[in-house]
mmCIF file of C-alpha atoms in Angstrom:
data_model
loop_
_atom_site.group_PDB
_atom_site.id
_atom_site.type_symbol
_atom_site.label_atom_id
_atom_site.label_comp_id
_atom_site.label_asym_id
_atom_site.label_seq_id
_atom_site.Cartn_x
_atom_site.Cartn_y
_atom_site.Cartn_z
ATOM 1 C CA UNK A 1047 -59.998 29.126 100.912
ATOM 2 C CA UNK A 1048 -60.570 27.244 98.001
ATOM 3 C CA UNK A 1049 -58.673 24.005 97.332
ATOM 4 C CA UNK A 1050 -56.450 24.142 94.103
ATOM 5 C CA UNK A 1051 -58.635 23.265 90.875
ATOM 6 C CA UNK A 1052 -55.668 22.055 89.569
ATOM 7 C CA UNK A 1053 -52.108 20.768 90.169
ATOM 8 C CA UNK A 1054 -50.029 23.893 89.864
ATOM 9 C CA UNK A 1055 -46.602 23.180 87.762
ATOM 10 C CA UNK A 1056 -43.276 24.119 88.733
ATOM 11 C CA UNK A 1057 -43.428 27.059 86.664
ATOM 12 C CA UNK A 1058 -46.870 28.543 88.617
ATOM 13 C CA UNK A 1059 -45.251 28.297 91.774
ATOM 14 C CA UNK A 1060 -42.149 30.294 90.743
ATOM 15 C CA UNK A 1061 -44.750 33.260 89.337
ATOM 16 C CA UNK A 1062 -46.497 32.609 92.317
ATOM 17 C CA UNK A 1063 -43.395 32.879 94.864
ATOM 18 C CA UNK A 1064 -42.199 36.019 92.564
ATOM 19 C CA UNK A 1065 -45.258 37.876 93.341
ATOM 20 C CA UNK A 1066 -44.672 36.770 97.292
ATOM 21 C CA UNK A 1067 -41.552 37.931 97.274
ATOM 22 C CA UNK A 1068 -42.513 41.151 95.590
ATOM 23 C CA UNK A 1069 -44.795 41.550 97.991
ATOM 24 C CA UNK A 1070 -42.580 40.730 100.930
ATOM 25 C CA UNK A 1071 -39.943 43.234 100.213
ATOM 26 C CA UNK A 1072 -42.583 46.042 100.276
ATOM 27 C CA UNK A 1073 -43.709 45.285 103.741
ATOM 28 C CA UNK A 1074 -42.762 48.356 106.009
ATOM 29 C CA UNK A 1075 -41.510 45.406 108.913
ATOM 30 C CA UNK A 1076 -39.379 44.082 105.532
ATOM 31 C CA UNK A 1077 -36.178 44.832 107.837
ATOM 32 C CA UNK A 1078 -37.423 43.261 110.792
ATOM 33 C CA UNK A 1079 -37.678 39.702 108.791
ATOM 34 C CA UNK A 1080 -34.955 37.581 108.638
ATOM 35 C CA UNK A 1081 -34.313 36.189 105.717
ATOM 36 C CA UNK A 1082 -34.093 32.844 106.788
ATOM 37 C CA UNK A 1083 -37.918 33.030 107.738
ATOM 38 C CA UNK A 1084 -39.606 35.177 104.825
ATOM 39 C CA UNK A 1085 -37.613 31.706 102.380
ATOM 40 C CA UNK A 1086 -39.271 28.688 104.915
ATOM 41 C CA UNK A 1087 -42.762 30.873 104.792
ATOM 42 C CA UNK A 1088 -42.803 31.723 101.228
ATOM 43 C CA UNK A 1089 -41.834 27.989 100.139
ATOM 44 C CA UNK A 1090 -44.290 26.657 103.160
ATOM 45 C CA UNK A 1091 -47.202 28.779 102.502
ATOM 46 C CA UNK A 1092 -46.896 28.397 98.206
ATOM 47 C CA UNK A 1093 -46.845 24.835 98.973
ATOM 48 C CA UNK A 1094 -49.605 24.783 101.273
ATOM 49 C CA UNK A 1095 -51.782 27.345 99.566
ATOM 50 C CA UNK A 1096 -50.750 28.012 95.793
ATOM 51 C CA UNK A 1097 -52.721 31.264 94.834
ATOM 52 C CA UNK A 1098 -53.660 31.906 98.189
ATOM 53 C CA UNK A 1099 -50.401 32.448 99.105
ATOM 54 C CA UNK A 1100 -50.737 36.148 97.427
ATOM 55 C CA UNK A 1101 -53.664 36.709 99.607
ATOM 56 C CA UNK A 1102 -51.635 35.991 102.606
ATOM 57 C CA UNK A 1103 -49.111 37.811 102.032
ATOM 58 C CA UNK A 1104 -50.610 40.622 101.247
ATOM 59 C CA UNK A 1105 -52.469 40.054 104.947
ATOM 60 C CA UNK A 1106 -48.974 40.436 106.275
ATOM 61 C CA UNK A 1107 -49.483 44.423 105.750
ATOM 62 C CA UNK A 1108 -51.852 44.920 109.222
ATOM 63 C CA UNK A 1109 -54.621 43.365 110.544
ATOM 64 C CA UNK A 1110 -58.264 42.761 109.436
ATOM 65 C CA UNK A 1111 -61.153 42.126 110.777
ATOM 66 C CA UNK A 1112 -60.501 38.795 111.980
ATOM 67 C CA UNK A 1113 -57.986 39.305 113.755
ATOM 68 C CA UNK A 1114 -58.962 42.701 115.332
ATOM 69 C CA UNK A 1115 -61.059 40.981 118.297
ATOM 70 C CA UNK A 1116 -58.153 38.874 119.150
ATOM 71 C CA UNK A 1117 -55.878 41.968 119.639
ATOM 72 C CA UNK A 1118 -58.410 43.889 121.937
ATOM 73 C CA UNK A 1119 -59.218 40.708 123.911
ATOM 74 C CA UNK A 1120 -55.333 39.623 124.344
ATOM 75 C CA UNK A 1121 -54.441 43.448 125.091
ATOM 76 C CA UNK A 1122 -56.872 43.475 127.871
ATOM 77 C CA UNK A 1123 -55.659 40.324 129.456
ATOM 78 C CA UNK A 1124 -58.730 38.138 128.205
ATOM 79 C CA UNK A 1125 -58.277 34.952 126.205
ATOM 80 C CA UNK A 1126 -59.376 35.137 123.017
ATOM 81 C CA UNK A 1127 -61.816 32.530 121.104
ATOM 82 C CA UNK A 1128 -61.009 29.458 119.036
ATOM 83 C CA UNK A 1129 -57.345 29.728 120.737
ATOM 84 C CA UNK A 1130 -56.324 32.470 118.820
ATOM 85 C CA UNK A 1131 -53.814 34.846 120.145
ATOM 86 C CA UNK A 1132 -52.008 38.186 119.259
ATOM 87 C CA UNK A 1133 -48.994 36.007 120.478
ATOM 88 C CA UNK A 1134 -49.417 34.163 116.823
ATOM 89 C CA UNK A 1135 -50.459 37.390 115.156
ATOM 90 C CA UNK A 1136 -47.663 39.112 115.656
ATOM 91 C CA UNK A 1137 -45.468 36.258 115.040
ATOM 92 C CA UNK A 1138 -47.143 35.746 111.869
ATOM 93 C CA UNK A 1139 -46.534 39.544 110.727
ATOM 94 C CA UNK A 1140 -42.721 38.879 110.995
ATOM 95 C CA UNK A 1141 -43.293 35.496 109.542
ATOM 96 C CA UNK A 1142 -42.375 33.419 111.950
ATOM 97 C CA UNK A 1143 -45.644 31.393 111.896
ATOM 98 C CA UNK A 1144 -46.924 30.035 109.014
ATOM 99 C CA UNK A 1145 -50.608 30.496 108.326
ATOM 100 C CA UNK A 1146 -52.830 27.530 109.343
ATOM 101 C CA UNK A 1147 -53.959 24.659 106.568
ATOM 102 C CA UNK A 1148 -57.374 24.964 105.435
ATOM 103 C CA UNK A 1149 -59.829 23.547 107.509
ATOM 104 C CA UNK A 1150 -63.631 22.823 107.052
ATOM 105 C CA UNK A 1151 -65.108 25.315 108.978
ATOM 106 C CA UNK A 1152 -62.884 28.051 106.953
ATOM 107 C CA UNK A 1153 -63.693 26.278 103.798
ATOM 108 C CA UNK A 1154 -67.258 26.014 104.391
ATOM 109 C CA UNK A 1155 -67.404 29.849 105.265
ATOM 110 C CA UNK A 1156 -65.663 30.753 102.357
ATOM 111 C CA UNK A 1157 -67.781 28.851 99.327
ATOM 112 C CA UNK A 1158 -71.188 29.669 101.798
ATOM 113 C CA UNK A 1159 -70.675 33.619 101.005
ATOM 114 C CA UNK A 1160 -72.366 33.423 97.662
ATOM 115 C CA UNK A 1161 -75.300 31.137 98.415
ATOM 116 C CA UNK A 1162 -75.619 33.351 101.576
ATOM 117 C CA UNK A 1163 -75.827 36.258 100.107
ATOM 118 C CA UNK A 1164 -78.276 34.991 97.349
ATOM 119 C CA UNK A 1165 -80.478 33.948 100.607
ATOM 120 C CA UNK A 1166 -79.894 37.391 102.337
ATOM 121 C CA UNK A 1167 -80.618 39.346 99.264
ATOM 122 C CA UNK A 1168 -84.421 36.980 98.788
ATOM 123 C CA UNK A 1169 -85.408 37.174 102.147
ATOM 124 C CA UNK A 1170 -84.718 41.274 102.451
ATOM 125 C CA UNK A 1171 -84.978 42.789 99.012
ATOM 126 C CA UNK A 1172 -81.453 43.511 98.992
ATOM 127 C CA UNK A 1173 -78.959 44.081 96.598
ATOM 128 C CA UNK A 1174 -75.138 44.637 97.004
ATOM 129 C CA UNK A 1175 -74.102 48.288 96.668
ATOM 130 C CA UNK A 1176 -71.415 47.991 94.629
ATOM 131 C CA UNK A 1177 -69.817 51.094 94.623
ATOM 132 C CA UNK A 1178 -69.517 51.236 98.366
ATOM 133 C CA UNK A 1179 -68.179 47.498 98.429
ATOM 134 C CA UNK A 1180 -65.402 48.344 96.305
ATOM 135 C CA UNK A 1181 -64.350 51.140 98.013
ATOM 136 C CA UNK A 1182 -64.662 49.489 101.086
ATOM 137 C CA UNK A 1183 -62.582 46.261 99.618
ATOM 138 C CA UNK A 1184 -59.912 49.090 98.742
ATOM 139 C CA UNK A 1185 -59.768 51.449 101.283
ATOM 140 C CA UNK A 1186 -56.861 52.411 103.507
ATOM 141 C CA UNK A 1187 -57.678 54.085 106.993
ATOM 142 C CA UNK A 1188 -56.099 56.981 108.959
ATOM 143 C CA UNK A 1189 -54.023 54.003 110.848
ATOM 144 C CA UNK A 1190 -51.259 52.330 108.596
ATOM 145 C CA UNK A 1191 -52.299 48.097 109.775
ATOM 146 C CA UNK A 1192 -56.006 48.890 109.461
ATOM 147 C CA UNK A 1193 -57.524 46.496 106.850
ATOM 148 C CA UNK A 1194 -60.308 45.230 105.917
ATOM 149 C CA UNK A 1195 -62.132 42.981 103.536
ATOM 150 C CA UNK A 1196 -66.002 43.304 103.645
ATOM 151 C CA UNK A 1197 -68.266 40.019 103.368
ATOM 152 C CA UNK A 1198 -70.981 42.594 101.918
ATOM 153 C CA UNK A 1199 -72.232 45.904 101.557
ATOM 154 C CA UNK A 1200 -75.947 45.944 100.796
ATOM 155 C CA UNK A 1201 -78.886 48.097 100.356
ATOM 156 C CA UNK A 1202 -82.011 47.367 101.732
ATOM 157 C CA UNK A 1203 -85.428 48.618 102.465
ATOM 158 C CA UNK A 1204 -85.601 50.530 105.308
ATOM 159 C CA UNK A 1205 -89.071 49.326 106.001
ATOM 160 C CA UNK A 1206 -88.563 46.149 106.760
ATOM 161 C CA UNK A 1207 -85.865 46.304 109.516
ATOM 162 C CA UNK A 1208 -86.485 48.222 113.134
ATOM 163 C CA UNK A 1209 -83.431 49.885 113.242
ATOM 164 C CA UNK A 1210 -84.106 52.176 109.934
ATOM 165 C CA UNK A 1211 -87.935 51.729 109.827
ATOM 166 C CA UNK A 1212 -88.441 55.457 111.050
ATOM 167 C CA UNK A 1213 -86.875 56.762 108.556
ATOM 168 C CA UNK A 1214 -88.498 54.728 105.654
ATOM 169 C CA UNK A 1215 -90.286 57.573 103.857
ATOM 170 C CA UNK A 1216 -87.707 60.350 103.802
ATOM 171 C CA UNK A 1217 -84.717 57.133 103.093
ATOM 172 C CA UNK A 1218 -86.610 54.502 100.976
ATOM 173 C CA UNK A 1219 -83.178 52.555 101.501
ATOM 174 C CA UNK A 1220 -80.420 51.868 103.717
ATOM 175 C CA UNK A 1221 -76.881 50.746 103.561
ATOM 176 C CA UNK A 1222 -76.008 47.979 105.678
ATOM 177 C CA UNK A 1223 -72.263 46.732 106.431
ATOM 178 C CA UNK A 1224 -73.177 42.599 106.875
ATOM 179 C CA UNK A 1225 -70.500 40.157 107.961
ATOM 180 C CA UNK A 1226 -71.595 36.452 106.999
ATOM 181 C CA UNK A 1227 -70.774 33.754 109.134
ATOM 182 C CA UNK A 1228 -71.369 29.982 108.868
ATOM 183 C CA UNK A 1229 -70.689 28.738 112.295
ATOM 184 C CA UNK A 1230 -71.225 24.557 112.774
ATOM 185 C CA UNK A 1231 -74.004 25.453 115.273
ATOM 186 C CA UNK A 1232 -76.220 28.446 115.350
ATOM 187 C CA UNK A 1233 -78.339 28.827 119.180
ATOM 188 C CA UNK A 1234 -81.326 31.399 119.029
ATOM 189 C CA UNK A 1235 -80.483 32.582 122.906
ATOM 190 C CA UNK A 1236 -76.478 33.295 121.973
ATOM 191 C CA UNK A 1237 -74.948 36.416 122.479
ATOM 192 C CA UNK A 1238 -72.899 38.116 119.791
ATOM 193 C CA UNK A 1239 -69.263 37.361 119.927
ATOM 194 C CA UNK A 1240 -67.278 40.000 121.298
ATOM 195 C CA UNK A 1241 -65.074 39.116 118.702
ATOM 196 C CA UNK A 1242 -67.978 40.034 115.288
ATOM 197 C CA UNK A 1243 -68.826 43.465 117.225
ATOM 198 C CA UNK A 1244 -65.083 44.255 116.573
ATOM 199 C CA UNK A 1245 -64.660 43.229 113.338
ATOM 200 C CA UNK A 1246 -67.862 45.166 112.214
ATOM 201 C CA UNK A 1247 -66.447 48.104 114.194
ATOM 202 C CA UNK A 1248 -63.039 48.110 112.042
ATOM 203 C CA UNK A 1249 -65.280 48.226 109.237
ATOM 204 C CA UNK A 1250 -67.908 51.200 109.993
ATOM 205 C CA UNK A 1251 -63.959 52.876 110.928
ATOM 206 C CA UNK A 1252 -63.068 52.524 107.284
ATOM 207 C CA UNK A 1253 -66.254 53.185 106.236
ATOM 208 C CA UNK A 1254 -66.212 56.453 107.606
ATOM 209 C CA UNK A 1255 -62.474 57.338 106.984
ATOM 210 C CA UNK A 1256 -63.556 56.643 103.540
ATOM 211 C CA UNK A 1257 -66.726 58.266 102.596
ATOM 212 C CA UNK A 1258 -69.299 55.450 102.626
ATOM 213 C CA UNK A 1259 -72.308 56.234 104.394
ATOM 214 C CA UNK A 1260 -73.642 53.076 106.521
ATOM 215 C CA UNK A 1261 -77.335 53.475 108.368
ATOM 216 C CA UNK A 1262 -76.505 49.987 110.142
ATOM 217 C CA UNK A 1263 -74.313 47.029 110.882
ATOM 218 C CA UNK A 1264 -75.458 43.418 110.924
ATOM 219 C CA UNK A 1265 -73.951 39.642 111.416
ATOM 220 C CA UNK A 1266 -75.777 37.561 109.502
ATOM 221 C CA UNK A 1267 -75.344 33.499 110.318
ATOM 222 C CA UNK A 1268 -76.495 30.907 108.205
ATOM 223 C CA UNK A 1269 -78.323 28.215 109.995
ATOM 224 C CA UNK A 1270 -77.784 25.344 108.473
ATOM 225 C CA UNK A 1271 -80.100 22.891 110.623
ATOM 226 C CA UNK A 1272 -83.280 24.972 110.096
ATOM 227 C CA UNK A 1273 -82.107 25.965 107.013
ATOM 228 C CA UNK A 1274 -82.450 29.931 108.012
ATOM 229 C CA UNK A 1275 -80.458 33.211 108.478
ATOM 230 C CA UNK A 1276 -80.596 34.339 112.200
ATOM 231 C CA UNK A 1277 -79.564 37.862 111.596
ATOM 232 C CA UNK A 1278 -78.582 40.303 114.238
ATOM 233 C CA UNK A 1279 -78.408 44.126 114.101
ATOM 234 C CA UNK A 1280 -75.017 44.920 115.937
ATOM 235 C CA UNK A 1281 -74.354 47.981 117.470
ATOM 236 C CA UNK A 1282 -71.513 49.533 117.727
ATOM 237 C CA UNK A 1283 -70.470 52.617 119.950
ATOM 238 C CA UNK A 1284 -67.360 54.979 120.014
ATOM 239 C CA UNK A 1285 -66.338 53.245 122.995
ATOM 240 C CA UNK A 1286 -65.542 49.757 120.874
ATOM 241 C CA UNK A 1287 -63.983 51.787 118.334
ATOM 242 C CA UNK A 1288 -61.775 53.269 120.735
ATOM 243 C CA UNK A 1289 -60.721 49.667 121.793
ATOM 244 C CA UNK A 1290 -60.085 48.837 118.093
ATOM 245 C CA UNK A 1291 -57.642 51.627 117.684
ATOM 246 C CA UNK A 1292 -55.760 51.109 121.012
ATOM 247 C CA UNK A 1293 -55.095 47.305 120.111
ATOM 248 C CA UNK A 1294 -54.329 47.824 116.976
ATOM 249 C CA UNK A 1295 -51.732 50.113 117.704
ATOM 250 C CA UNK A 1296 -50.193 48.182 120.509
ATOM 251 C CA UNK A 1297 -49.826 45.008 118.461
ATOM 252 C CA UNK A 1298 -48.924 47.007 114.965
ATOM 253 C CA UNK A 1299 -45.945 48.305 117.843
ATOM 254 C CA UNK A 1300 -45.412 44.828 118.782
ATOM 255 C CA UNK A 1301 -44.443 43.775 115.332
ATOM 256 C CA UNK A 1302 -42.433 47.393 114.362
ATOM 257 C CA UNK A 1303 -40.626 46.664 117.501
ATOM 258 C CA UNK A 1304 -39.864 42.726 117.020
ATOM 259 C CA UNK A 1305 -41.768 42.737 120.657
ATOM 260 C CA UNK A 1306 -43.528 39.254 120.278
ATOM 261 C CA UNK A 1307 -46.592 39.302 122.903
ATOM 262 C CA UNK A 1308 -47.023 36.546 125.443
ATOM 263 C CA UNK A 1309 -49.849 34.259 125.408
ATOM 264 C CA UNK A 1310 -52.939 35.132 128.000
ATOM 265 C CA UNK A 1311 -53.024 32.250 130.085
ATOM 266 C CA UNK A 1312 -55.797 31.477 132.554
ATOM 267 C CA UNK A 1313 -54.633 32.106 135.942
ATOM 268 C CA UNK A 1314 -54.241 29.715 138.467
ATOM 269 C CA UNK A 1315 -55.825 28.901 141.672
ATOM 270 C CA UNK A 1316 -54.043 29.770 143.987
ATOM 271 C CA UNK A 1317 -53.782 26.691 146.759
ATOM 272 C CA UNK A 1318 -55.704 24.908 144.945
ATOM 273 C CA UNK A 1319 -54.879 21.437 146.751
ATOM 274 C CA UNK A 1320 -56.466 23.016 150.041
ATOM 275 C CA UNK A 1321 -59.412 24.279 147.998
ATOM 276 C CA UNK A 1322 -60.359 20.156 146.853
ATOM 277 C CA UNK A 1323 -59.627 19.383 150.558
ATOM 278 C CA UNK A 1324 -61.858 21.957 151.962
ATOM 279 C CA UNK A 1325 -64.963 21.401 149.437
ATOM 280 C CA UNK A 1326 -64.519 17.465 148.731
ATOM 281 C CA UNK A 1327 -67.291 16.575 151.116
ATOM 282 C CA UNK A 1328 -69.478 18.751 149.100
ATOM 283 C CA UNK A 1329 -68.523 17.944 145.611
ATOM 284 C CA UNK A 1330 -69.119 14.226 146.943
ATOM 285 C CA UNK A 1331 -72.729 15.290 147.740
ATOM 286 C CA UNK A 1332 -73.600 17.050 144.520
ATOM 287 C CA UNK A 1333 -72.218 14.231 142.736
ATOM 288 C CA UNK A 1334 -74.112 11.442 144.596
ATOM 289 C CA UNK A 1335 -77.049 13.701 143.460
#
């Protein structure tokens, strides 16, 4: 998010909070919110966030692509990453939680996306199909929380990527669904995140539910030590997009329901004081080593 360029007055924050409220009342879990919580979040989050505060209220309508991994990990019984839970999700949908302060790494993702594409577009050929990424920005799926707000839909030359190389002569170019990311630390050998093959899945969803033909999905991170893009082709089966629905069902249930999830904790070993008993010896051993 960016930081205010200004110091907002008294009389932007009650347009701002108008529009929140606005916004608010139209939810379809409006009923479900006490109105005790929607005042301390509004007031919170317009503090907190000026402007932004539109933007996340309007994310209080379902869930995106950020948050789509989270649900299908948590539902599943697997911890999610960066301790992010449909626990807080859900809470957040009936405001309850208030949406976290900015913090560099969202910053830094957030002003990155236009250099990055700049850089993505160079090294490619590319250019941003902008047709498809406005329809993609504004389109509503088959499933009422389903969301999404694309980092980039682009056209490129099929020649000069594997995956649509075949095809080159009869489809000169292809349309790619790219989500940028500008992690702290990009590794060569690292696998995908479980968590991006999701999010690009809820997009190619809404992509089809909504007309836009994609030949290919692709996270593209920005590498900011060797001062690269290490771009993956992601693929994305039926089976993933099965997953997608089914969590975002159960946790779109969760909030119609006022059924707050619990929290996926790691389990615990069980006897684990005659575990360290029976293996100290050993662990002494490795350690000496």
């Amino acid at each position: 998010m960016e930081e205010l360029d200004r110091q907002l007055t008294a009389d932007d924050k009650a347009e701002i909070t108008k529009k929140v409220w606005s916004l608010v009342d139209a939810l379809p879990q409006r009923d479900l919110i006490e109105i005790s919580d929607a005042r301390e979040w509004i007031g919170r989050v317009v503090e907190l966030h000026g402007e932004q505060a539109i933007w996340h209220a309007i994310r209080l309508n379902g869930f995106g692509g950020s948050e789509i991994g989270v649900l299908v990990r948590n539902q599943h019984g697997v911890r999610a990453d960066h301790m992010a839970s449909a626990h807080d999700i859900v809470l957040g949908k009936l405001m309850r939680k208030i949406p976290d302060e900015t913090n560099e790494h969202m910053t830094r993702g957030h002003e990155n996306e236009e250099p990055h594409s700049r850089k993505f577009y160079k090294k490619y050929g590319a250019h941003r199909d902008l047709v498809a990424f406005a329809t993609l920005t504004k389109a509503q799926g088959s499933l009422p929380w389903m969301r999404y707000s694309p980092d980039e839909v682009a056209m490129l030359p099929s020649k000069v990527l594997a995956a649509t190389r075949p095809v080159a002569a009869e489809r000169p170019m292809s349309r790619w669904l790219i989500d940028y990311k500008a992690p702290s630390k990009v590794e060569d050998d690292a696998e995908i995140h479980f968590q991006y093959g999701c999010q690009l899945a809820q997009g190619a969803i809404l992509c089809e539910e909504n007309g836009v033909e994609i030949h290919g999905l692709m996270l593209s991170q920005f590498d900011w030590a060797g001062w690269r893009l290490k771009d993956d082709v992601v693929e994305v089966g039926e089976e993933l997009k099965h997953l997608v629905r089914e969590a975002g069902n159960w946790a779109w249930n969760c909030v119609m329901t006022k059924q707050v999830p619990p929290y996926v904790r790691t389990p615990v070993l069980a006897d684990s004081e005659g575990f360290v008993a029976k293996h100290v010896d050993l662990a002494e051993r490795l350690a000496n080593v």
